mmCIF file of C-alpha atoms in Angstrom:
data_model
loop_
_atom_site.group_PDB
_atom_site.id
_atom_site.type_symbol
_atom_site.label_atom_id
_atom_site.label_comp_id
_atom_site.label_asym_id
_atom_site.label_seq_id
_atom_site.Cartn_x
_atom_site.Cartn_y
_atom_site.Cartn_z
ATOM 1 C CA UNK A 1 82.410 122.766 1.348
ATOM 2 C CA UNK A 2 83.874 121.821 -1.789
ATOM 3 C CA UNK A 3 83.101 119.965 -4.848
ATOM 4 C CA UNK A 4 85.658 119.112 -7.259
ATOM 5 C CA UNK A 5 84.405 119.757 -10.620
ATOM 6 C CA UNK A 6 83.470 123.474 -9.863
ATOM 7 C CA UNK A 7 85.944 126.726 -9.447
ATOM 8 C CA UNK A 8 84.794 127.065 -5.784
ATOM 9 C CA UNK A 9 87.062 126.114 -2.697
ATOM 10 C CA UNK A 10 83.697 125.157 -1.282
ATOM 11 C CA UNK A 11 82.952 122.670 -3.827
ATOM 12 C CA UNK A 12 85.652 120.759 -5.265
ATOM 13 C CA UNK A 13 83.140 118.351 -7.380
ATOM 14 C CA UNK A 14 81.572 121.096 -7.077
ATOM 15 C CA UNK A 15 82.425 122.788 -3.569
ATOM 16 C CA UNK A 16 82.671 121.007 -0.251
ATOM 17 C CA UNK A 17 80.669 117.890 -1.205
ATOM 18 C CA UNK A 18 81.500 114.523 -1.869
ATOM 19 C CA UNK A 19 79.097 114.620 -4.505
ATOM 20 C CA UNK A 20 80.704 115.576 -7.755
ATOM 21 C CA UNK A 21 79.099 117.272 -10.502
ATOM 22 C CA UNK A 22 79.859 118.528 -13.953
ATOM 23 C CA UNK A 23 80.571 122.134 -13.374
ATOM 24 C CA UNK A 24 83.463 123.193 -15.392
ATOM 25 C CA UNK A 25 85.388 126.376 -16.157
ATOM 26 C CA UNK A 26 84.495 128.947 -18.645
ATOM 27 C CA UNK A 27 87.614 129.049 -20.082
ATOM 28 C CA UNK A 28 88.094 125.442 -21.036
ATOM 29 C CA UNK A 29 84.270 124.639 -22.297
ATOM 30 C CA UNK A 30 82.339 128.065 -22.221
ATOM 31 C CA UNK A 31 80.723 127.533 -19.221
ATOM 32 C CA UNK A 32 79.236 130.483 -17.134
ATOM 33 C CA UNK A 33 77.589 131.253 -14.652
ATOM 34 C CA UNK A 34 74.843 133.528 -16.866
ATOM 35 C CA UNK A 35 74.122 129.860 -18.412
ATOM 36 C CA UNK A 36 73.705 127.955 -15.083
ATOM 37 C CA UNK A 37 71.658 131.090 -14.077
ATOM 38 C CA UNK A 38 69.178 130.746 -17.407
ATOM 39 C CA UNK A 39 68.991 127.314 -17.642
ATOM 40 C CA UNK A 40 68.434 125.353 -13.818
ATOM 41 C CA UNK A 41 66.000 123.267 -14.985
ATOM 42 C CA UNK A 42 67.646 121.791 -17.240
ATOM 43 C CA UNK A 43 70.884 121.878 -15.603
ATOM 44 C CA UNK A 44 68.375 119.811 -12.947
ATOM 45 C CA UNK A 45 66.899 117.391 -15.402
ATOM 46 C CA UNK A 46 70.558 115.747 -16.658
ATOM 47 C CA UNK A 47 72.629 116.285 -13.908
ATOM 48 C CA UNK A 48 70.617 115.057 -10.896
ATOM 49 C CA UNK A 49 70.156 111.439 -12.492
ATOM 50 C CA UNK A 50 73.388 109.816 -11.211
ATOM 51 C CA UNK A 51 72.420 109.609 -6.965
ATOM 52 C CA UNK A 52 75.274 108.121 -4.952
ATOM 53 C CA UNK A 53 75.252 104.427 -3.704
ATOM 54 C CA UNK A 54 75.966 103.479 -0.482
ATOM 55 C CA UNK A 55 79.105 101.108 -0.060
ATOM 56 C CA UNK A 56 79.983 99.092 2.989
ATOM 57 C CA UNK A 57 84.076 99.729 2.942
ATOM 58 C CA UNK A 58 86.599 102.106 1.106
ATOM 59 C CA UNK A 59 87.652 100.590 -2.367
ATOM 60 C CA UNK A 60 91.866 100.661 -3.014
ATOM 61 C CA UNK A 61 90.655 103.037 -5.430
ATOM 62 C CA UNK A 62 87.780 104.793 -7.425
ATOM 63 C CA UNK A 63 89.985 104.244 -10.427
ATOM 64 C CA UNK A 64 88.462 102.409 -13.778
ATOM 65 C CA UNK A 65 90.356 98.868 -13.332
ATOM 66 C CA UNK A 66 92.431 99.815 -16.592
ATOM 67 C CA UNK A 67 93.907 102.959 -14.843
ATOM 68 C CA UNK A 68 94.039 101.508 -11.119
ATOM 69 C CA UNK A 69 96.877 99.247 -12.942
ATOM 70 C CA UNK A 70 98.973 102.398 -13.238
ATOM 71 C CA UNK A 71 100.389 103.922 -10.426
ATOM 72 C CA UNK A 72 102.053 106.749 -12.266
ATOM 73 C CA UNK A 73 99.431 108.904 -13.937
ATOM 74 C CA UNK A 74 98.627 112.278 -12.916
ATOM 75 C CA UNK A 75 95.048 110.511 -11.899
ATOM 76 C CA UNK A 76 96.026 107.662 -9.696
ATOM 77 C CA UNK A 77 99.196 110.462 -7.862
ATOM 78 C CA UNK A 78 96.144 113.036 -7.430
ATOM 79 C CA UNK A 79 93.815 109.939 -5.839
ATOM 80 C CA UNK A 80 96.595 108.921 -3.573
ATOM 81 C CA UNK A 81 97.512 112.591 -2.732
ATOM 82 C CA UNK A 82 94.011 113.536 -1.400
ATOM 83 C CA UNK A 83 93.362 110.614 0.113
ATOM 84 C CA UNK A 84 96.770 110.198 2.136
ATOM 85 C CA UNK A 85 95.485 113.815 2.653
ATOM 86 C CA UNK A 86 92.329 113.063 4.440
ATOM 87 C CA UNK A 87 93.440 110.030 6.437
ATOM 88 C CA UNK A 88 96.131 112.864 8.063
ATOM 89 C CA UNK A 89 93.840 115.863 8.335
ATOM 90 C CA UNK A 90 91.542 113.729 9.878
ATOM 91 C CA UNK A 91 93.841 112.130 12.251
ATOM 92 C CA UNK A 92 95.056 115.844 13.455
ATOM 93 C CA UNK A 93 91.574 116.490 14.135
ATOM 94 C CA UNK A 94 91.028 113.383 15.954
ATOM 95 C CA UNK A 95 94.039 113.966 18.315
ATOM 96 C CA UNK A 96 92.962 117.901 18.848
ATOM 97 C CA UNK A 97 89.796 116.701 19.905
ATOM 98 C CA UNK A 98 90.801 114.066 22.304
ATOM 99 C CA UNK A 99 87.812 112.061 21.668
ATOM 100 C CA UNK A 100 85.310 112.475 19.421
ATOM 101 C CA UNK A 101 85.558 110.521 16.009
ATOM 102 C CA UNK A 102 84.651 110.871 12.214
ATOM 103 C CA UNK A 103 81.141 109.494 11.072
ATOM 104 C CA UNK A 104 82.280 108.104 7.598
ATOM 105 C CA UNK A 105 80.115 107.814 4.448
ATOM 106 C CA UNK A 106 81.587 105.876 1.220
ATOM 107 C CA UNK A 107 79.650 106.168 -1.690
ATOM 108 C CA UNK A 108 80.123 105.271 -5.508
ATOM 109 C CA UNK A 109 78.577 106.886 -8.466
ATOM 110 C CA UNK A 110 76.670 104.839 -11.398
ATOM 111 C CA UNK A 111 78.548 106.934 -13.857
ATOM 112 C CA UNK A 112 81.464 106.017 -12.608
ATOM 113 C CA UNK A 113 83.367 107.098 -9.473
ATOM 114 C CA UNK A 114 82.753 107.752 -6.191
ATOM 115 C CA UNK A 115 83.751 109.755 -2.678
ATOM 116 C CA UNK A 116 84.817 109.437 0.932
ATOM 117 C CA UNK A 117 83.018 111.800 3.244
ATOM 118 C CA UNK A 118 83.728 112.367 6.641
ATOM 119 C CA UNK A 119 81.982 114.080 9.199
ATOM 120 C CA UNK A 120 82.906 114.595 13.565
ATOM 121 C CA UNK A 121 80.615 116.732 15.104
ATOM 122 C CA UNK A 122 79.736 117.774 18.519
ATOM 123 C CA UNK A 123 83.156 117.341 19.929
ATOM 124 C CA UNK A 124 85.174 118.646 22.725
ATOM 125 C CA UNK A 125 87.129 121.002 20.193
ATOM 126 C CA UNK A 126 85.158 120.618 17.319
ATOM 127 C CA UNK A 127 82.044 121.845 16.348
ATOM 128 C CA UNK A 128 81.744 120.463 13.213
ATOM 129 C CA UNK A 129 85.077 119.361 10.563
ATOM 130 C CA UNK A 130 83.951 117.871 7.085
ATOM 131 C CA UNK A 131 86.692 116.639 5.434
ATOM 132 C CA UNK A 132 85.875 114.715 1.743
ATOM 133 C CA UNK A 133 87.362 113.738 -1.197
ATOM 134 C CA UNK A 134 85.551 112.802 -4.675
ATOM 135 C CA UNK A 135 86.907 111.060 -7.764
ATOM 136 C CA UNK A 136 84.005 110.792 -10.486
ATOM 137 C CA UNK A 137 84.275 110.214 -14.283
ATOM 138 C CA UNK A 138 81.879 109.705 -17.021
ATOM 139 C CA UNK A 139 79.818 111.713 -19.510
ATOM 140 C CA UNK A 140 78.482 115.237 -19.163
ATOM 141 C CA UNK A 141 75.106 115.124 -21.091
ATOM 142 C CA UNK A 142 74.490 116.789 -24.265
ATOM 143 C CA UNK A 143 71.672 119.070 -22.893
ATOM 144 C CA UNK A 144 73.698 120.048 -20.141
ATOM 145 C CA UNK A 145 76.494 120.582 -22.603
ATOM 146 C CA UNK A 146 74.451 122.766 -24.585
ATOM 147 C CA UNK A 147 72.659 124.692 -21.658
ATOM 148 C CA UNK A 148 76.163 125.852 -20.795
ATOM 149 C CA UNK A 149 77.228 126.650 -23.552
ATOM 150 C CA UNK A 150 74.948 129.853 -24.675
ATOM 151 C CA UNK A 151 78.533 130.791 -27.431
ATOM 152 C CA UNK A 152 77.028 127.056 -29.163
ATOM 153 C CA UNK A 153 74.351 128.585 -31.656
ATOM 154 C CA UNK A 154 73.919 124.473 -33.730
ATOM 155 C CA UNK A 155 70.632 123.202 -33.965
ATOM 156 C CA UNK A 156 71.634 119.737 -32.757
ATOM 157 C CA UNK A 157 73.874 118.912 -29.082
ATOM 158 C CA UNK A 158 77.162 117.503 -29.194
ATOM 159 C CA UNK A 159 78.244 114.373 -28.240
ATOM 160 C CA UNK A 160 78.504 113.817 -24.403
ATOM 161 C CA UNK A 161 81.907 115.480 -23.329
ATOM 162 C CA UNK A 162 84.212 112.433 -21.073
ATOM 163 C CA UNK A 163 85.328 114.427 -17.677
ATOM 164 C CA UNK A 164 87.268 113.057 -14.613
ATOM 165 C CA UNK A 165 87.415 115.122 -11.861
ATOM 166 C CA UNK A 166 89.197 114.413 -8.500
ATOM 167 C CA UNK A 167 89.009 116.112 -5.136
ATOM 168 C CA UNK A 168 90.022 116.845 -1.635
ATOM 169 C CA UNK A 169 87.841 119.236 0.489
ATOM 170 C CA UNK A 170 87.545 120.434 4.171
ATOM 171 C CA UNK A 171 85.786 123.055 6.743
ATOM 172 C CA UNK A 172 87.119 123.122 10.216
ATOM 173 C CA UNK A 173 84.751 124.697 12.938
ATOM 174 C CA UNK A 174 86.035 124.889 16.339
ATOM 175 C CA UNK A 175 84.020 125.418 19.630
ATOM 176 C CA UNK A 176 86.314 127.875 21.310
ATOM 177 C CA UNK A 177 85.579 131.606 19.669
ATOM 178 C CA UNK A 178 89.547 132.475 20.123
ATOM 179 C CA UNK A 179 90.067 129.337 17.707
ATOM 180 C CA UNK A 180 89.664 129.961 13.573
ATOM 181 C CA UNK A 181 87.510 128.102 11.057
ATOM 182 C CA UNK A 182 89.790 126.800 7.952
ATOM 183 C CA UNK A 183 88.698 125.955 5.086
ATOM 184 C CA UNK A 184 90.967 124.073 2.132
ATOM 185 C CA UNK A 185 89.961 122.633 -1.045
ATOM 186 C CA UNK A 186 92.156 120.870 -4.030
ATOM 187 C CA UNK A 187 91.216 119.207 -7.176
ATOM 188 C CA UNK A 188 92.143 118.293 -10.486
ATOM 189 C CA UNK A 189 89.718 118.287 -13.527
ATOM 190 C CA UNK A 190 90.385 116.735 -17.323
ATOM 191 C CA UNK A 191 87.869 116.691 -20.459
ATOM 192 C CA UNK A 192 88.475 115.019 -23.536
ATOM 193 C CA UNK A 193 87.069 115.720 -26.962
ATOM 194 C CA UNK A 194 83.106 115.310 -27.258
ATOM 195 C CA UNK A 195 83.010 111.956 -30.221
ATOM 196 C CA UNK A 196 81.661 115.054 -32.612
ATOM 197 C CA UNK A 197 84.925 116.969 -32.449
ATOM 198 C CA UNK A 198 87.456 115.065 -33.213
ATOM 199 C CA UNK A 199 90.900 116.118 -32.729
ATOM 200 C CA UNK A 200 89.784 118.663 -30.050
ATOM 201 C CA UNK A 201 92.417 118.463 -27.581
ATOM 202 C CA UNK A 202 92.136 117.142 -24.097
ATOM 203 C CA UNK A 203 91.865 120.144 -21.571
ATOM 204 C CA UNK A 204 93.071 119.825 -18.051
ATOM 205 C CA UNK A 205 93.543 122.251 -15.134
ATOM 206 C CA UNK A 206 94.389 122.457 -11.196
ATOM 207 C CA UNK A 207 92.823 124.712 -8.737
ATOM 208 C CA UNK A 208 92.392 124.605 -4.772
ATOM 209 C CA UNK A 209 93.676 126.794 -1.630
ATOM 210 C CA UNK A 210 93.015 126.756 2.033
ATOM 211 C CA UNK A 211 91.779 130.011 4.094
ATOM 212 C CA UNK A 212 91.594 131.299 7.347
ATOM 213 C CA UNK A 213 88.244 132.599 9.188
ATOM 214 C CA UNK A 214 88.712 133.758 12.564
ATOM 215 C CA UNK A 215 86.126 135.468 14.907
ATOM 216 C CA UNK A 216 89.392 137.607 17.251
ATOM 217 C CA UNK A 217 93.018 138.377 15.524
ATOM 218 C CA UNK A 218 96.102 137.322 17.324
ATOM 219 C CA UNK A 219 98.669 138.596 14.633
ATOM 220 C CA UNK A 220 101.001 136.045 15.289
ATOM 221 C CA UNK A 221 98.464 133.362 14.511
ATOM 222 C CA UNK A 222 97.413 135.000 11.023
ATOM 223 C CA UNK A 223 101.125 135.706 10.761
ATOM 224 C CA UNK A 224 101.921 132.390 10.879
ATOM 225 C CA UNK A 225 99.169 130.700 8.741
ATOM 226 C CA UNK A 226 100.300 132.904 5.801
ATOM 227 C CA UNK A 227 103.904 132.244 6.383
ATOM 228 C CA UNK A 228 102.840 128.646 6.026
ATOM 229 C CA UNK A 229 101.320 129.279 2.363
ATOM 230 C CA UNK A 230 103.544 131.560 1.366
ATOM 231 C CA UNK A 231 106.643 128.999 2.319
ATOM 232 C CA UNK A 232 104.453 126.722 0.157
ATOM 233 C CA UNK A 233 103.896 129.003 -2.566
ATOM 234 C CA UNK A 234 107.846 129.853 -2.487
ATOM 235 C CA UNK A 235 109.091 126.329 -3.435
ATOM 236 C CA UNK A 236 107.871 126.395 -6.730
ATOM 237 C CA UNK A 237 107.174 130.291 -7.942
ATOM 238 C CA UNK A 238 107.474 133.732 -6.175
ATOM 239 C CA UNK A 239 104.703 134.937 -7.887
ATOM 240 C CA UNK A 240 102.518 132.380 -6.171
ATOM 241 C CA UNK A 241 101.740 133.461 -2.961
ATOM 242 C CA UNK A 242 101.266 137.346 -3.666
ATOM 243 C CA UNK A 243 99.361 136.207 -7.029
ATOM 244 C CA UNK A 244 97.161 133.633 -5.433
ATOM 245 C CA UNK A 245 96.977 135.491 -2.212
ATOM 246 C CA UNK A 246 95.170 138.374 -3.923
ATOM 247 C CA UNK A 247 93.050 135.944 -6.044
ATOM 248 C CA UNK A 248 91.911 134.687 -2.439
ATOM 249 C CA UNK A 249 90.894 137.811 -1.031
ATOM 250 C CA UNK A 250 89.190 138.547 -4.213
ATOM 251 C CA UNK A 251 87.033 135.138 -4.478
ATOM 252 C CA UNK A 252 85.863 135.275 -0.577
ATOM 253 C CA UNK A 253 84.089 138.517 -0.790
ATOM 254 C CA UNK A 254 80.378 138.774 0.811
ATOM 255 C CA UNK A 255 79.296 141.707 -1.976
ATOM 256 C CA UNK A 256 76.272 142.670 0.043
ATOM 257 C CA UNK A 257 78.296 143.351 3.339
ATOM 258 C CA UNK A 258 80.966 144.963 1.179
ATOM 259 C CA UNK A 259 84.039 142.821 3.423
ATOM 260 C CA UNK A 260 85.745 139.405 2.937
ATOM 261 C CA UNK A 261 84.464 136.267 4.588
ATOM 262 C CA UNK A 262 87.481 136.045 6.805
ATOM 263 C CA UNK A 263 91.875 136.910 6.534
ATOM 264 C CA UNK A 264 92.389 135.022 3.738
ATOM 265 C CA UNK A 265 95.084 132.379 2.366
ATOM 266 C CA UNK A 266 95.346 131.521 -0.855
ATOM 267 C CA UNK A 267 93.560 130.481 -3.615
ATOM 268 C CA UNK A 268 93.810 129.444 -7.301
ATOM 269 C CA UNK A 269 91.589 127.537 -10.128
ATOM 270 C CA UNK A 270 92.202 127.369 -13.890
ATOM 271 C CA UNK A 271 95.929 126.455 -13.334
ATOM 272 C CA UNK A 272 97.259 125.068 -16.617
ATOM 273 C CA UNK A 273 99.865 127.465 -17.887
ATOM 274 C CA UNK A 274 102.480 125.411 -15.844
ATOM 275 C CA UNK A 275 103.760 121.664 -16.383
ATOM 276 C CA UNK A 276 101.078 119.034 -14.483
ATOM 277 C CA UNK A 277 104.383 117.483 -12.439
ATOM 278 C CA UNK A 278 105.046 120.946 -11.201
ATOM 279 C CA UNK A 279 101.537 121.542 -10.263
ATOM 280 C CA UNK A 280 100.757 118.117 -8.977
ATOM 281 C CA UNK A 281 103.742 118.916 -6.974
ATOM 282 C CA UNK A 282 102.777 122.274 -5.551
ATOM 283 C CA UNK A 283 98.972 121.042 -5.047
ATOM 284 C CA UNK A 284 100.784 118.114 -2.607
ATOM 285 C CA UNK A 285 102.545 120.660 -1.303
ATOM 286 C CA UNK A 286 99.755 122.617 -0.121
ATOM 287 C CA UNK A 287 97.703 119.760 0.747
ATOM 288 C CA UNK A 288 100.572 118.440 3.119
ATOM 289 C CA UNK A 289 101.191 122.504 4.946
ATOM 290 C CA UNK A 290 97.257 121.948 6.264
ATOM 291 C CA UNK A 291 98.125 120.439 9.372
ATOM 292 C CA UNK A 292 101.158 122.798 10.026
ATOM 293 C CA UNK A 293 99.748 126.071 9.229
ATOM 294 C CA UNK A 294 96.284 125.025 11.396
ATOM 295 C CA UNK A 295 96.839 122.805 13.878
ATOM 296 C CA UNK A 296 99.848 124.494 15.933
ATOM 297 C CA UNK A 297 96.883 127.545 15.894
ATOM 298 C CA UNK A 298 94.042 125.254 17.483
ATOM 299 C CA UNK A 299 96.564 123.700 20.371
ATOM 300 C CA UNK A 300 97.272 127.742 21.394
ATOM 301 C CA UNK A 301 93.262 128.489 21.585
ATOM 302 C CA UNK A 302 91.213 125.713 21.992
ATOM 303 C CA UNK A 303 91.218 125.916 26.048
ATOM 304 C CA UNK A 304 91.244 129.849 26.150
ATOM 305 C CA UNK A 305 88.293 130.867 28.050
ATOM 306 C CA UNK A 306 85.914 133.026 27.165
ATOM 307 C CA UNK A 307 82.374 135.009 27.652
ATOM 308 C CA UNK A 308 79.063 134.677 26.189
ATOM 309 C CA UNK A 309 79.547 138.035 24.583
ATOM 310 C CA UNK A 310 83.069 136.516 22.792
ATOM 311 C CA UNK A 311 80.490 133.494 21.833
ATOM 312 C CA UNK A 312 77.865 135.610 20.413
ATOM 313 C CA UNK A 313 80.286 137.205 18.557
ATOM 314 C CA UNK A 314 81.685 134.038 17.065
ATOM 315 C CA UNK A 315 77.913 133.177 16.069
ATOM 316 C CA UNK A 316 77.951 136.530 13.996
ATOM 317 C CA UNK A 317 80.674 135.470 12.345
ATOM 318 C CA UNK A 318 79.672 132.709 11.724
ATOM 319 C CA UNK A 319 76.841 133.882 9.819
ATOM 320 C CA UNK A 320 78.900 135.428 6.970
ATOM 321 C CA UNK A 321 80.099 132.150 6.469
ATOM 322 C CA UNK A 322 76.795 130.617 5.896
ATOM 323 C CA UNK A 323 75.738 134.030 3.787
ATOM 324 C CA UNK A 324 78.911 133.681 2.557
ATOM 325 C CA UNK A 325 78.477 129.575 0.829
ATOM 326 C CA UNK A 326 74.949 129.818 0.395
ATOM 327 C CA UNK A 327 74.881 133.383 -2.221
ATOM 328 C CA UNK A 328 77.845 133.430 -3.605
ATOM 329 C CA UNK A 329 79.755 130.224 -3.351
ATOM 330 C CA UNK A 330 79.851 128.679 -7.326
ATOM 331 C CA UNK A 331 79.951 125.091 -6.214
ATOM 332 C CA UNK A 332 77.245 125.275 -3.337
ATOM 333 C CA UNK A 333 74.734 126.985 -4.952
ATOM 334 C CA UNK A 334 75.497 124.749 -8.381
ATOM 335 C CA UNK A 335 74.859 122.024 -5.997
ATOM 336 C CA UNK A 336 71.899 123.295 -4.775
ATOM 337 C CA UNK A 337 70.473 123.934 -8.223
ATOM 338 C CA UNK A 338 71.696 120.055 -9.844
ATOM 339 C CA UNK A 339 70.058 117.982 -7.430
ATOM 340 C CA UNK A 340 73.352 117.006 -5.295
ATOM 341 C CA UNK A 341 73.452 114.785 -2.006
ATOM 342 C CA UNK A 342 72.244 118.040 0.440
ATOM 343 C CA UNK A 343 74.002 116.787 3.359
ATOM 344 C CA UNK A 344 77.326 117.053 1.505
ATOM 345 C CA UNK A 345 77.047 120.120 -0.138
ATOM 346 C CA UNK A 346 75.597 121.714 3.217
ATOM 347 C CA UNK A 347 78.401 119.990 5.905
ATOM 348 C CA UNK A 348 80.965 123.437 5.284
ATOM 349 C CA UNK A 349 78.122 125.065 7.451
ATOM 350 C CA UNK A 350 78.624 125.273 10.960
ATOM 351 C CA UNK A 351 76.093 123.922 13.561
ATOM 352 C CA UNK A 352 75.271 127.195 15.117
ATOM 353 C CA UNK A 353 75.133 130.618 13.824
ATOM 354 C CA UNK A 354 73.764 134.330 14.143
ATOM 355 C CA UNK A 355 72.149 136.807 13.145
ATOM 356 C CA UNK A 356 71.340 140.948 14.580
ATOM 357 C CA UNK A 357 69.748 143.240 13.490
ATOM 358 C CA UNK A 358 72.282 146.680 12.721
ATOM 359 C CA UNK A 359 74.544 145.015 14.944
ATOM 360 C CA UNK A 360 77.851 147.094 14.848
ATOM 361 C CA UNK A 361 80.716 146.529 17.253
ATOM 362 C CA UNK A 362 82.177 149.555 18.945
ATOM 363 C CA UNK A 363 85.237 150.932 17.166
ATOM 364 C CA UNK A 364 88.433 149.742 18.663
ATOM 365 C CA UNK A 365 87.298 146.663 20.160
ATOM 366 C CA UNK A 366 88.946 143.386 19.505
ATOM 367 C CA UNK A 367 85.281 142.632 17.392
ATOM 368 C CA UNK A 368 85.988 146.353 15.408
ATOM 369 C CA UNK A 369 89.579 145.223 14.266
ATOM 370 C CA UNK A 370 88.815 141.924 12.648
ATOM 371 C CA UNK A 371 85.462 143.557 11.030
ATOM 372 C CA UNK A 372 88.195 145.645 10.158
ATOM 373 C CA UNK A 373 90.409 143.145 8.405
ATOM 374 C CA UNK A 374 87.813 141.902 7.011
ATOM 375 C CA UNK A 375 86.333 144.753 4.940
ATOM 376 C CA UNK A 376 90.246 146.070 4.321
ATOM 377 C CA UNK A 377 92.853 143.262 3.490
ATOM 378 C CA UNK A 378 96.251 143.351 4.761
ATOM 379 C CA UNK A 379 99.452 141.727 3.973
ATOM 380 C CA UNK A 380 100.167 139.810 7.139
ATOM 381 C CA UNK A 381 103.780 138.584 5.411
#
């Protein structure tokens, strides 16, 4: 899923997990993804020391006890946002299901920081939902600083760079093939001036979305879902939703199979060309239209029936999701590659999935038109 210090949806610190890891954006400290491609060892050697601890209960915060004394700063409003967040997402699924309830993992981080992750599998409606959030500070290390930073030609590293990053991220797979997988990720990420450079000013940024992957269209479904963004979008910029809608269509394409990973949402990263109220705003915003844009969707299709052949179908589907997180998916694969806690960056995958060989669904089937939507993007709204 989602980690929060990465560009991905499916890692916020760095895609779906509740791990977090130092993974930021080229544009704020040269990072790309050539240098995590040249350099995974070493990436592996100073990123991978800080494991998670177990804890016994949720803290009132991950906060450093000078900042958990402020209840106005963009950090604490972003910690309360995701985690009011996942306490309502997961509620929704709760009540969907009717029964089945979410495993929960808390976990701090040496280096400061730590995550809630959530798990219910095996359900009546649910196949598997993740839904975590991550708020983890500290120092990224000089040789990882360096590594990812091929434009830095001096002899000696800088001086660990201070990061907070902070986190909400989810993927929703339902039993019933009629019923969509949704994904939605939202985070927050500030670096401050490595001790070598001073007067280097503090960087910050916003990035997130939430996406819809269904196995069989019903317009009105899709219809609505993007209505829900776009209504979201609306509030604070018209150029949101067509701007970030695009981006999203863009970002969830499975190059290989030449076609998007499913209909699309929106999606954004690198936001800081707008005030942080406004975009702490519109990030709460979207974070709150989860439940509304998804749930109404899962209460119309959950008790459809349907055939093995609408099941296998699902299960092919479902394997350009896992192609999907696992190739191309920044914060999964960074995850992979640093050492993360596996069974966070793995929980977006689903349970069960599938793979043919040439399989190829007959034009003008239901199967043909969202293979269709898929490989051509449409404007539902």
């Amino acid at each position: 899923m989602t980690s929060i210090l990465s560009s991905s949806p499916s890692t916020f610190l760095p895609s779906f997990t509740s791990t977090t890891y130092v993974y930021p954006h080229s544009k704020h400290l040269h990072y790309t993804t050539r240098a995590h491609a040249h350099a995974p060892l070493r990436l592996r050697a100073t990123l991978s020391m800080d494991k998670e601890i177990p804890q016994s209960e949720r803290p009132l915060t991950f906060l450093k006890q000078s900042e958990s004394d402020s209840s106005s700063t963009i950090r604490s409003r972003f910690e309360k946002m995701i985690r009011e967040t996942q306490d309502s997402v997961c509620n929704a699924i709760e009540s969907s299901d009717g029964g089945a309830k979410f495993k929960e993992d808390v976990w701090s981080r040496p280096g400061g920081g730590g995550g809630i992750s959530r798990v219910l599998q095996d359900g009546a409606v649910w196949e598997k939902a993740g839904v975590n959030v991550s708020v983890v500070y500290g120092l990224m290390p000089p040789d990882a600083y360096r590594a990812a930073n091929p434009s830095s030609h001096s002899s000696s590293p800088p001086s660990p760079v201070p990061f907070f990053a902070a986190g909400i991220s989810s993927v929703l797979h339902p039993n019933n093939p009629f019923a969509p997988t949704m994904h939605f990720n939202y985070r927050y990420f500030e670096t401050d001036a490595p001790k070598d450079a001073p007067g280097a000013p503090r960087q910050w940024w916003f990035g997130g979305g939430t996406d819809l992957t269904p196995a069989y269209i019903f317009e009105e479904d899709v219809k609505h879902f993007h209505q829900t963004q776009k209504s979201a979008c609306d509030k604070f910029d018209p150029s949101f939703y067509p701007r970030f809608k695009k981006w999203c269509d863009d970002y969830f394409y499975i190059k290989h199979r030449d076609e998007r990973r499913g209909l699309g949402g929106i999606f954004f990263d690198d936001l800081n060309d707008y005030d942080q109220e406004l975009l702490l705003a519109f990030s709460t915003e979207c974070a709150n239209s989860v439940v509304p844009a998804y749930i109404p969707i899962i209460e119309k299709r959950k008790d459809l029936p349907f055939t093995d052949q609408h099941k296998a179908w699902q299960q092919l589907r479902r394997g350009r999701y896992v192609e999907f997180n696992l190739v191309y998916d920044r914060g999964t694969t960074f995850g992979l590659k640093t050492g993360g806690r596996i069974e966070s960056i793995l929980v977006s995958l689903p349970l069960t999935a599938r793979w043919e060989y040439d399989h190829k669904p007959e034009e003008g089937s239901e199967e043909w038109k969202l293979l269709d939507a898929c490989i051509n993007p449409k404007e539902w709204v």
